[in-house]
Short mmCIF file of C-alpha atoms in Angstrom, two decimals:
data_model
loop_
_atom_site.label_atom_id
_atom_site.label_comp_id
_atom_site.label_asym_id
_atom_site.label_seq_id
_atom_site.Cartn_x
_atom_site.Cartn_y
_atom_site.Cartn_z
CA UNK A 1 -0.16 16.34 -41.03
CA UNK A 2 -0.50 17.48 -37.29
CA UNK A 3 1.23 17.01 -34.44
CA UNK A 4 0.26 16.92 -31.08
CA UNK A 5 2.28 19.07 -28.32
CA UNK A 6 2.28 18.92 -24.52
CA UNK A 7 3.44 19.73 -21.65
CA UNK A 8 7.00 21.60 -22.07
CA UNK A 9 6.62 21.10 -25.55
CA UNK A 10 3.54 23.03 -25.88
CA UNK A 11 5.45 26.02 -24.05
CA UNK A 12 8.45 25.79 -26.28
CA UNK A 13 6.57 26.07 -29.40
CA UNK A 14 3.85 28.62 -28.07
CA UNK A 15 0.96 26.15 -29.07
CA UNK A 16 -0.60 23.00 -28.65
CA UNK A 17 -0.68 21.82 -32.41
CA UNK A 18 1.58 21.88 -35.49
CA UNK A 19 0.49 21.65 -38.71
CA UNK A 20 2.29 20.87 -42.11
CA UNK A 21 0.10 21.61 -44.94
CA UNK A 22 -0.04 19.67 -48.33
CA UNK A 23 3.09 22.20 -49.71
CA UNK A 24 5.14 21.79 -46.74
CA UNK A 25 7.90 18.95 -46.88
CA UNK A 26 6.22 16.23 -44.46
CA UNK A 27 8.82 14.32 -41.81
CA UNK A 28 9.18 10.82 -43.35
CA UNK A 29 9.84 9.10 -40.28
CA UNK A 30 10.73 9.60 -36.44
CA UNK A 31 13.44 10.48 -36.52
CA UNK A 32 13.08 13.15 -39.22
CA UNK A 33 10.57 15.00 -37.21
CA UNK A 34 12.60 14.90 -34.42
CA UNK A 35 15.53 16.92 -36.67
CA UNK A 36 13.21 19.10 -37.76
CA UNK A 37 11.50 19.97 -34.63
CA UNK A 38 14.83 20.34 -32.67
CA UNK A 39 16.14 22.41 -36.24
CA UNK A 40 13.37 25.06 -35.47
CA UNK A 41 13.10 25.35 -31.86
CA UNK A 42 16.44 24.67 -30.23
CA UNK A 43 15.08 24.29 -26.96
CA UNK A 44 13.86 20.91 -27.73
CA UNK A 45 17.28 19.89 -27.57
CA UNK A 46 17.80 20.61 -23.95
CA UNK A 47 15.34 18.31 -22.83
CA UNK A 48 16.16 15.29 -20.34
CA UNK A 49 14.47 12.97 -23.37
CA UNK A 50 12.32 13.45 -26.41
CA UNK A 51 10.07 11.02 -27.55
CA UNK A 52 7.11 10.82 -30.37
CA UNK A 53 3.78 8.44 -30.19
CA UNK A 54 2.40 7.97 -33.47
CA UNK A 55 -1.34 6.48 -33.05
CA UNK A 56 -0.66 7.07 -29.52
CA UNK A 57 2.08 4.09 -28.95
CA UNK A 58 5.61 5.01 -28.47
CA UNK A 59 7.42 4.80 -31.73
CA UNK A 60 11.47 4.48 -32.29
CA UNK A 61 12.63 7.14 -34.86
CA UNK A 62 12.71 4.19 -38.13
CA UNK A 63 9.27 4.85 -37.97
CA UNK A 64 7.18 6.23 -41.05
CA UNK A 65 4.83 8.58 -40.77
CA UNK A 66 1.90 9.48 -43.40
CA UNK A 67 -0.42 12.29 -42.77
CA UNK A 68 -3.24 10.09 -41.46
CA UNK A 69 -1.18 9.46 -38.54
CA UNK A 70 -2.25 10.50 -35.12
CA UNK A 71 1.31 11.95 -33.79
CA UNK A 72 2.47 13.52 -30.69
CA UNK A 73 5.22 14.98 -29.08
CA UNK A 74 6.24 13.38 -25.49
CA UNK A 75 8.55 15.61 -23.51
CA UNK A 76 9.63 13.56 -19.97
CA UNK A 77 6.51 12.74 -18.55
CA UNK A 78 6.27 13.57 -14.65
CA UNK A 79 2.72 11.64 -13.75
CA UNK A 80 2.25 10.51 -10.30
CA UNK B 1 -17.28 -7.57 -11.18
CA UNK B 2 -14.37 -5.65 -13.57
CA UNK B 3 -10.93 -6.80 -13.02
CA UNK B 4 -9.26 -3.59 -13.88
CA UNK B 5 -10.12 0.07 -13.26
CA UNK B 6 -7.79 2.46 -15.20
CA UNK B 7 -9.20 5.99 -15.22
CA UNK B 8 -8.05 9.28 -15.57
CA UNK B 9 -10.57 11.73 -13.64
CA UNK B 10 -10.98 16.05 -12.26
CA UNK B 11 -11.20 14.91 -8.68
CA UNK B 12 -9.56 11.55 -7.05
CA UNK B 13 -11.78 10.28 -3.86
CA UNK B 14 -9.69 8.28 -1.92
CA UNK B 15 -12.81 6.81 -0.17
CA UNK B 16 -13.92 3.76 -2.37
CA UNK B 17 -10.66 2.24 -3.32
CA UNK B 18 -10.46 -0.03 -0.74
CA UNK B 19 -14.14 -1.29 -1.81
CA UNK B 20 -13.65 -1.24 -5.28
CA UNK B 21 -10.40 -3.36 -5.15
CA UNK B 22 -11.68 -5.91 -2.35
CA UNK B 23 -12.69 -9.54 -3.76
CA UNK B 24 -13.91 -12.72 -1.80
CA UNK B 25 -10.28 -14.38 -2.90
CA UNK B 26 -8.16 -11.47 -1.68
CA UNK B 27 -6.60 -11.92 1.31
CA UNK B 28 -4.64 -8.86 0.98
CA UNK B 29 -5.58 -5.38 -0.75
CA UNK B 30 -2.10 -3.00 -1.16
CA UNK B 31 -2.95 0.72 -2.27
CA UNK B 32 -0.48 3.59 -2.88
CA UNK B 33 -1.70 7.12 -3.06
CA UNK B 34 0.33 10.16 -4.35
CA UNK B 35 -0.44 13.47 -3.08
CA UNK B 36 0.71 16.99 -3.12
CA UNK B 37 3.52 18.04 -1.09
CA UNK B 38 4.18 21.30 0.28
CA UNK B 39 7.58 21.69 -0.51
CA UNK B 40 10.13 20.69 -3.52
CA UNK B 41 13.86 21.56 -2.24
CA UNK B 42 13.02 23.76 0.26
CA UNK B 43 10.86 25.60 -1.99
CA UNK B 44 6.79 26.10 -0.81
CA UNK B 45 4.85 24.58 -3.48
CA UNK B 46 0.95 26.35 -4.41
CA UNK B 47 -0.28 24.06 -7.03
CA UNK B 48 0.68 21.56 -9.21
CA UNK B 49 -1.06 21.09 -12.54
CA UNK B 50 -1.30 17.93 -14.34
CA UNK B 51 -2.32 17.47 -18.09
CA UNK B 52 -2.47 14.64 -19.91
CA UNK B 53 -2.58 13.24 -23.41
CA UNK B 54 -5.37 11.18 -22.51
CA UNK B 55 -6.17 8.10 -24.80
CA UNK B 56 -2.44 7.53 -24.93
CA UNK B 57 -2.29 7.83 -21.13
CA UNK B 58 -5.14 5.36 -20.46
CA UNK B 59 -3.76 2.86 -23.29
CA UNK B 60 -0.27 2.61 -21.56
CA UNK B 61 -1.90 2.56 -17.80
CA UNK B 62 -4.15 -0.50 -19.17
CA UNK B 63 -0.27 -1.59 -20.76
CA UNK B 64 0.76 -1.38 -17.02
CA UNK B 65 -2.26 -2.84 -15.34
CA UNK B 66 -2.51 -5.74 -17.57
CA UNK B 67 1.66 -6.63 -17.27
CA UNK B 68 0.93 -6.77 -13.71
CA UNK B 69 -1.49 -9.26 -13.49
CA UNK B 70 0.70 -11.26 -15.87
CA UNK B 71 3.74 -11.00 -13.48
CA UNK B 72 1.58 -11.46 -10.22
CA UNK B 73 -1.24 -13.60 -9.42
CA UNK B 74 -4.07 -10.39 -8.55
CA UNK B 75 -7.81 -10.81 -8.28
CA UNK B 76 -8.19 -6.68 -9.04
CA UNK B 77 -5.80 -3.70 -9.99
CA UNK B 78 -6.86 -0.12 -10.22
CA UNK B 79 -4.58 2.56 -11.70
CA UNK B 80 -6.56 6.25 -11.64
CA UNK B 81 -4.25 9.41 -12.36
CA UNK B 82 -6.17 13.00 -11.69
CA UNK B 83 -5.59 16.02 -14.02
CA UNK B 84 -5.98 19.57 -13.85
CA UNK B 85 -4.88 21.61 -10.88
CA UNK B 86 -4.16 20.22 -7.36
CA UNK B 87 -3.35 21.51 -3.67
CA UNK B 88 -1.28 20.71 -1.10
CA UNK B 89 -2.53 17.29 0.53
CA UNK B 90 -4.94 16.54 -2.56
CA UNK B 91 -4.32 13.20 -4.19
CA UNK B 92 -2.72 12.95 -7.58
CA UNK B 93 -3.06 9.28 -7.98
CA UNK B 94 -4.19 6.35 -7.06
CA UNK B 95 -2.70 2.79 -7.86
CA UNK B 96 -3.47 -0.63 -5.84
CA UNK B 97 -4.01 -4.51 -6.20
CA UNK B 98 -5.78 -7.23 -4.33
CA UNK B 99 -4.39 -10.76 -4.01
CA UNK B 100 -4.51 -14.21 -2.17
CA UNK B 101 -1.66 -13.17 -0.12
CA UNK B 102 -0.06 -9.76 0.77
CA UNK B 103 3.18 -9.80 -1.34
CA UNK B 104 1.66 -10.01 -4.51
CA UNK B 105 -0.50 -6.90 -4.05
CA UNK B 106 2.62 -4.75 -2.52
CA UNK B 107 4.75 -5.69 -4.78
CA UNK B 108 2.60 -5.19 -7.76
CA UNK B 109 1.72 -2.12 -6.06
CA UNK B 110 5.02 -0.32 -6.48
CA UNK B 111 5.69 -1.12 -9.71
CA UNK B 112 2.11 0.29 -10.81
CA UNK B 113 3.31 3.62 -9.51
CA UNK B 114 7.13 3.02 -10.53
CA UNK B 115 6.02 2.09 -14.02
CA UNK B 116 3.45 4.53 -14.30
CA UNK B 117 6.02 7.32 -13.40
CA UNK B 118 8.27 5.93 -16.21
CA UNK B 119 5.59 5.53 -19.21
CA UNK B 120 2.49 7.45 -19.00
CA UNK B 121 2.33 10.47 -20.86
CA UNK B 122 1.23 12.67 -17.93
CA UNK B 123 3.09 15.80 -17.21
CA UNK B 124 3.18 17.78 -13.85
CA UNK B 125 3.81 21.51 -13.62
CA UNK B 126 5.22 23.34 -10.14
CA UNK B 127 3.57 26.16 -9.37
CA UNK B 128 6.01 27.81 -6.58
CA UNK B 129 5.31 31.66 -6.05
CA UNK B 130 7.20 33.19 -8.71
CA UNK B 131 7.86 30.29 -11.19
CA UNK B 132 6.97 27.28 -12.56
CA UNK B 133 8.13 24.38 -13.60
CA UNK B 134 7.84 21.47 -16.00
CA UNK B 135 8.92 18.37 -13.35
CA UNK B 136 11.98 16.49 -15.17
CA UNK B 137 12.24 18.14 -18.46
CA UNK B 138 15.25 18.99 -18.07
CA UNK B 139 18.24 17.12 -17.17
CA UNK C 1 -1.64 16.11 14.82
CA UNK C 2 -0.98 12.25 16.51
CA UNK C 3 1.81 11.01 14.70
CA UNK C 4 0.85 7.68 15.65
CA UNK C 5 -2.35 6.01 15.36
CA UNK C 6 -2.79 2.49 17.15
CA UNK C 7 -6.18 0.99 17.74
CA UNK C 8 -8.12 -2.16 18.08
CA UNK C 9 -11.20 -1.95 17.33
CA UNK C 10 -14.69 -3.65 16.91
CA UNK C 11 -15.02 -2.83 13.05
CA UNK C 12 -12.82 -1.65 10.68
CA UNK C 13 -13.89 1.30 8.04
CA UNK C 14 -11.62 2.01 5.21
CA UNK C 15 -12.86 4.85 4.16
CA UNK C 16 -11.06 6.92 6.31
CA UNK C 17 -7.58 5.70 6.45
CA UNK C 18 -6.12 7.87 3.60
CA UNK C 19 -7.56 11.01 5.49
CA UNK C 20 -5.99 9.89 8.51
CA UNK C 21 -2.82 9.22 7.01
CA UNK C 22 -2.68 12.39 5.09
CA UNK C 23 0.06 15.11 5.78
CA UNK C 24 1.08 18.26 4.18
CA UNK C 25 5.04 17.05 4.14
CA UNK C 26 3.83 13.23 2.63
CA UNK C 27 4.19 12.70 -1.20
CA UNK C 28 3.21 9.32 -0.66
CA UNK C 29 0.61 7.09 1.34
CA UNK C 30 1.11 3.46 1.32
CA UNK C 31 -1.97 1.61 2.87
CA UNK C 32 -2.40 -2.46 3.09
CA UNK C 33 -5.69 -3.56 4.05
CA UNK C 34 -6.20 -7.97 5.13
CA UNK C 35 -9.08 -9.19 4.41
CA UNK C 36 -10.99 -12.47 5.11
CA UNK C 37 -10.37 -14.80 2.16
CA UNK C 38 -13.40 -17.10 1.19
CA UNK C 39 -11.59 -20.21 0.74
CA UNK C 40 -7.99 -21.54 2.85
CA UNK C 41 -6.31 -24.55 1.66
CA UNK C 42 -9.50 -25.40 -0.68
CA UNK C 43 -11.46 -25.45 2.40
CA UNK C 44 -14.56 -22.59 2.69
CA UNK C 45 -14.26 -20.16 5.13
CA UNK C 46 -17.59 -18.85 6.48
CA UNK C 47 -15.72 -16.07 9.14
CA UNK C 48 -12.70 -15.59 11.22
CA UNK C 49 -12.66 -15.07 14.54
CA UNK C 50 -9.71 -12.72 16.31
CA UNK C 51 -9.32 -12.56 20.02
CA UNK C 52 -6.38 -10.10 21.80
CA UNK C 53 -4.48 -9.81 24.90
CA UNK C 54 -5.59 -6.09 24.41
CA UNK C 55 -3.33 -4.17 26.73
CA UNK C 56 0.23 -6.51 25.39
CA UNK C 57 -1.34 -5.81 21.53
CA UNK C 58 -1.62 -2.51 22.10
CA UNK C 59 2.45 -2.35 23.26
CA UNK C 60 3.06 -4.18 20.56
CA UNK C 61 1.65 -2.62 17.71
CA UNK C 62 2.98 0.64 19.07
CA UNK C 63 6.46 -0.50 19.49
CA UNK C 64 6.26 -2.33 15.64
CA UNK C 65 5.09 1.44 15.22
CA UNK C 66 7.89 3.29 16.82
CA UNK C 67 10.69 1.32 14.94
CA UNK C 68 9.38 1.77 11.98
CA UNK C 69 9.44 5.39 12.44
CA UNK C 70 13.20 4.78 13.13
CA UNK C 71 13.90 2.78 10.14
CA UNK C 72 12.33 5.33 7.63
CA UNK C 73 11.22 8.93 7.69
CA UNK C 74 7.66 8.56 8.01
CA UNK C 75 5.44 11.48 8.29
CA UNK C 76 2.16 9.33 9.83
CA UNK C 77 1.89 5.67 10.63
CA UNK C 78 -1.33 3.73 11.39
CA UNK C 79 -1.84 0.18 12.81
CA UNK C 80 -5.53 -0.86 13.74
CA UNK C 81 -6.45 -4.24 14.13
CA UNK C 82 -10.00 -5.44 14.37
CA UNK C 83 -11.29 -8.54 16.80
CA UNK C 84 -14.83 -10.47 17.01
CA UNK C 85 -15.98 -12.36 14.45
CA UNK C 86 -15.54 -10.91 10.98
CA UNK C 87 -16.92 -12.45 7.60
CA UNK C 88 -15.57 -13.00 3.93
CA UNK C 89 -13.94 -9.29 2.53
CA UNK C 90 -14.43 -7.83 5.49
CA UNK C 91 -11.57 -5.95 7.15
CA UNK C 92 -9.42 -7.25 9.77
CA UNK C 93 -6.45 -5.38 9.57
CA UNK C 94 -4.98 -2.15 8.00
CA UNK C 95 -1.30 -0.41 8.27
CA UNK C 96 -0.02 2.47 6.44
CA UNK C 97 2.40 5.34 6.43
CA UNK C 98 2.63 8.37 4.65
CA UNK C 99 6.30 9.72 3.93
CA UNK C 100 7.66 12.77 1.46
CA UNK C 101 9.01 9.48 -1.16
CA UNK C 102 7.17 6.61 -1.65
CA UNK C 103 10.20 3.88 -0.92
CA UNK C 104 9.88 5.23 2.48
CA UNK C 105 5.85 4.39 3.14
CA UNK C 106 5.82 0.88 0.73
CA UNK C 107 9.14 -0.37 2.95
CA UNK C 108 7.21 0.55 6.23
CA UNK C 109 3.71 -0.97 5.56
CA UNK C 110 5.40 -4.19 4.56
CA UNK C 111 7.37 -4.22 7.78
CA UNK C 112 4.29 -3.34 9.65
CA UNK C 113 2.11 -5.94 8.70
CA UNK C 114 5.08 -8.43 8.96
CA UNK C 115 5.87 -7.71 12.08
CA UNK C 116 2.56 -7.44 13.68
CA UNK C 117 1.57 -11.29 12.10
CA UNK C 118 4.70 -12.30 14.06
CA UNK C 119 4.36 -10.53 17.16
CA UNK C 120 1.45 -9.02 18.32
CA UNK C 121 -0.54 -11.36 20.54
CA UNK C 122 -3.64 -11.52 18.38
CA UNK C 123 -5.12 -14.88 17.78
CA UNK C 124 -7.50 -16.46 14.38
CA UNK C 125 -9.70 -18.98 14.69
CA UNK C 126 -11.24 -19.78 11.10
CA UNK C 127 -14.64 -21.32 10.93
CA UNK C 128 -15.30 -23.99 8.53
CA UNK C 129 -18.68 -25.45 8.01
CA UNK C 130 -17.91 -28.49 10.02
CA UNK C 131 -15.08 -27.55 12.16
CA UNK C 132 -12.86 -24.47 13.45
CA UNK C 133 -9.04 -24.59 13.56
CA UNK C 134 -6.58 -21.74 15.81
CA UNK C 135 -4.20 -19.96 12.70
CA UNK C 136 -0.37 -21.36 13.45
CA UNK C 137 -1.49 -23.35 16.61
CA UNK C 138 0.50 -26.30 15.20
CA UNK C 139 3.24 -27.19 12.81
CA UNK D 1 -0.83 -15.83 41.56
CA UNK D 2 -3.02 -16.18 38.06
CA UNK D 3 -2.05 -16.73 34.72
CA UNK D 4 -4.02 -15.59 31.82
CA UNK D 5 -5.32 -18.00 28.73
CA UNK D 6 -5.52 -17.02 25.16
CA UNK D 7 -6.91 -18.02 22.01
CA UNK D 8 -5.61 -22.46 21.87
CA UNK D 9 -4.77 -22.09 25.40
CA UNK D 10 -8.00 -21.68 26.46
CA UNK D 11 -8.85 -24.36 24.52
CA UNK D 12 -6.51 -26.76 26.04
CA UNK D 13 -6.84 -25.52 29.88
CA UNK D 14 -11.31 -25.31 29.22
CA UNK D 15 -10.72 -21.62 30.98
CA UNK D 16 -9.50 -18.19 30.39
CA UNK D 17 -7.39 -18.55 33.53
CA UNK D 18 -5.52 -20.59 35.74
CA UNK D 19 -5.35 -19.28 39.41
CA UNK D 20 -2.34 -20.94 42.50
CA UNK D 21 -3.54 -20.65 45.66
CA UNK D 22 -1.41 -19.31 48.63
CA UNK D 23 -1.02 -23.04 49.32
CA UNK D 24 -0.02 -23.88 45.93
CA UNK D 25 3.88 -24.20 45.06
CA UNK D 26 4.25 -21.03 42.75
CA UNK D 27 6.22 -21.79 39.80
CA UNK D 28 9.57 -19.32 40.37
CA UNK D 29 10.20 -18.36 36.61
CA UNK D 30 8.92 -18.21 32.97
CA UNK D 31 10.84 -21.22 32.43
CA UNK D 32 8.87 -23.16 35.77
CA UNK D 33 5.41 -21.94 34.79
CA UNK D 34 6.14 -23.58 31.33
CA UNK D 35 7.07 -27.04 32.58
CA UNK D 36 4.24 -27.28 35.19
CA UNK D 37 1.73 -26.32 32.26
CA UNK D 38 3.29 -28.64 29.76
CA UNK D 39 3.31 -31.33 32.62
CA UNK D 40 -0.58 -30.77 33.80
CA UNK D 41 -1.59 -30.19 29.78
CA UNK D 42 0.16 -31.99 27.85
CA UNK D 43 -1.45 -30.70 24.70
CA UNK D 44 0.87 -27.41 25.32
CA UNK D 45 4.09 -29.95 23.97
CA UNK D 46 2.55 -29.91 20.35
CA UNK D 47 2.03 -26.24 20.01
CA UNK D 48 4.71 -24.54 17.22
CA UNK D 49 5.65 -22.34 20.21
CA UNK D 50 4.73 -21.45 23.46
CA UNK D 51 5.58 -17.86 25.19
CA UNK D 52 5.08 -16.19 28.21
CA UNK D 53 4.49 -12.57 29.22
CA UNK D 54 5.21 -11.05 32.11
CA UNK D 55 3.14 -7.62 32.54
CA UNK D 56 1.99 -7.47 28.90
CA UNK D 57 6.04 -7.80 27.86
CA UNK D 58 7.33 -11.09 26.17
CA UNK D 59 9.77 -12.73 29.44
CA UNK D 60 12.35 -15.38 28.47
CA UNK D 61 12.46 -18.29 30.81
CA UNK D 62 14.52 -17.11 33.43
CA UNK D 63 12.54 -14.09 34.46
CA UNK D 64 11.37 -14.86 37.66
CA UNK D 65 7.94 -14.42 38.77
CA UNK D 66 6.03 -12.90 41.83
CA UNK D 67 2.28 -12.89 42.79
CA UNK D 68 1.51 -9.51 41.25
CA UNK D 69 2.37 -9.79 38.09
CA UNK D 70 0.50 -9.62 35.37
CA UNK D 71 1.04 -13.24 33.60
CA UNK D 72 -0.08 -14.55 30.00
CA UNK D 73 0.39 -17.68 28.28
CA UNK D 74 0.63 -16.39 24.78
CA UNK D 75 0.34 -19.72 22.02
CA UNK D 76 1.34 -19.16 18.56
CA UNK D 77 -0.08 -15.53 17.44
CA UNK D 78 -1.97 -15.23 14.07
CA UNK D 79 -3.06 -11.58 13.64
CA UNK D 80 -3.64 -10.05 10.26
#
């Protein structure tokens, strides 16, 4: 499983990609990635919002995730 | 002749907009461009530097594009966001409409640009002398 | 830099009007461009034709100018205003403002272009095939 | 004294402006020149509204007028 990191995010974890390999335990949903991310990297939980596109559509945290997905992390976006 | 024109490009030319969003049944043709400014609180700006997560971006700018023309009666709508680095005075984006009559375009207009502040995963970096700064990450 | 710019002119070229409107303190340019529709009322338009009172349309586009530049905090404004005979998409009109926030410039071009239909002494005739009709003559 | 014709005006008078005499009566005010017009064209009655300016400004009817000012018949205006 990979995730996608941008922005803010990218500078709080130091790179533009995580990846879970098959022995790691995988983030069943959302919300569970969320926790984890925000468990490992603190600053994550001083953003202004944190939000996660799986297959690149906003997704609320019930949603499951399988490795196949295409996930990313959206820190506040600031276009325009 | 396309409807919509949602692109994210390196260099935004303000030029053509006007040509590529007129239409024989528009009376009226509203276009909003955002551009660098030189200062953010008093402080001089260089740069700012846009990235993108791009096929997300375009899918929810086409989201935006195609709620306006459901909300508004509009012949065209363009919706064109720049990334990379950017001066002072250099366009960032680029959002319009054409439309039988002038307040469908302006209003459709601002909510392209509201909406698209809101939604698109497009995130702006200030690049002030000594710092910078992710715009709104934190509260 | 002219804060102002207020012209009536022959023909109208876009392609200029963001550079024009352009400013180092403006985060945001708002531009609305009228154009000749093809068809009024069901009827087929094959051109418009716009007379002036020049030296009165001048006055009055700048003072439409001037007040909006009280209203808001606008950085540039623009009003030019084309006469002669112009044909389908072509440009007859175009207003804009640049300001540091975007309310500023989408508030202004609205009132610009609503103010000049209702007070600057610029006349329309539109040609139809078999007849031509003054814009507003009658109720 | 003349009085300049726009867009239907010109229509209605057949000329782009209407010159008095010396020997004419000069209409005194906005408000005169507008019921001699309306009472020589009677066309000018059906127009949705009929103004006046006096040296390119918009006059209300009781702004009197001399010979050397500038004087317009504006008809309903339809810019944009």
């Amino acid at each position: 499983m990979e995730v996608l990191l941008f922005g803010i995010a990218k500078d709080i974890v130091g790179k533009s990609e995580i990846r879970f390999s098959e022995t790691d335990e995988l983030p069943g949903s959302v919300g569970d990635l969320k926790r984890l991310l925000t468990a490992s990297y603190p600053e994550f939980g001083k953003l202004s919002s944190l939000a996660v596109a799986v297959n690149s559509e906003y997704a609320t945290d019930a949603v499951f995730l399988t490795k196949d997905d295409e996930i990313a992390i959206i820190p506040p976006v600031s276009g325009g | 002749m396309e409807k919509l024109t949602i692109e994210i490009v390196d260099h935004i030319d303000s030029a053509n907009v006007y040509s590529e969003l007129s239409h024989p049944q528009s009376g009226g043709i509203c276009v909003f461009v955002g551009a660098v400014r030189e200062f953010t609180n008093n402080e001089e700006v260089v740069a700012l530097e846009f990235e993108t997560y791009k096929n997300m971006a375009l899918k929810e700018m086409e989201k935006i594009a195609l709620e306006a023309m459901e909300k508004w009666e509009l012949n065209k709508v363009l919706i064109r966001h720049a990334v990379g680095a950017k001066k002072v005075e250099e366009p960032v984006v680029v959002v319009g409409a054409s439309s039988a009559h002038r307040t469908a375009c302006f209003e459709a207009s601002r909510f392209l640009i509201d909406t698209l502040k809101e939604k698109v995963p497009i995130w702006k970096k200030e690049i002030f002398k000594n710092k910078s700064v992710w715009v709104s990450a934190h509260p």
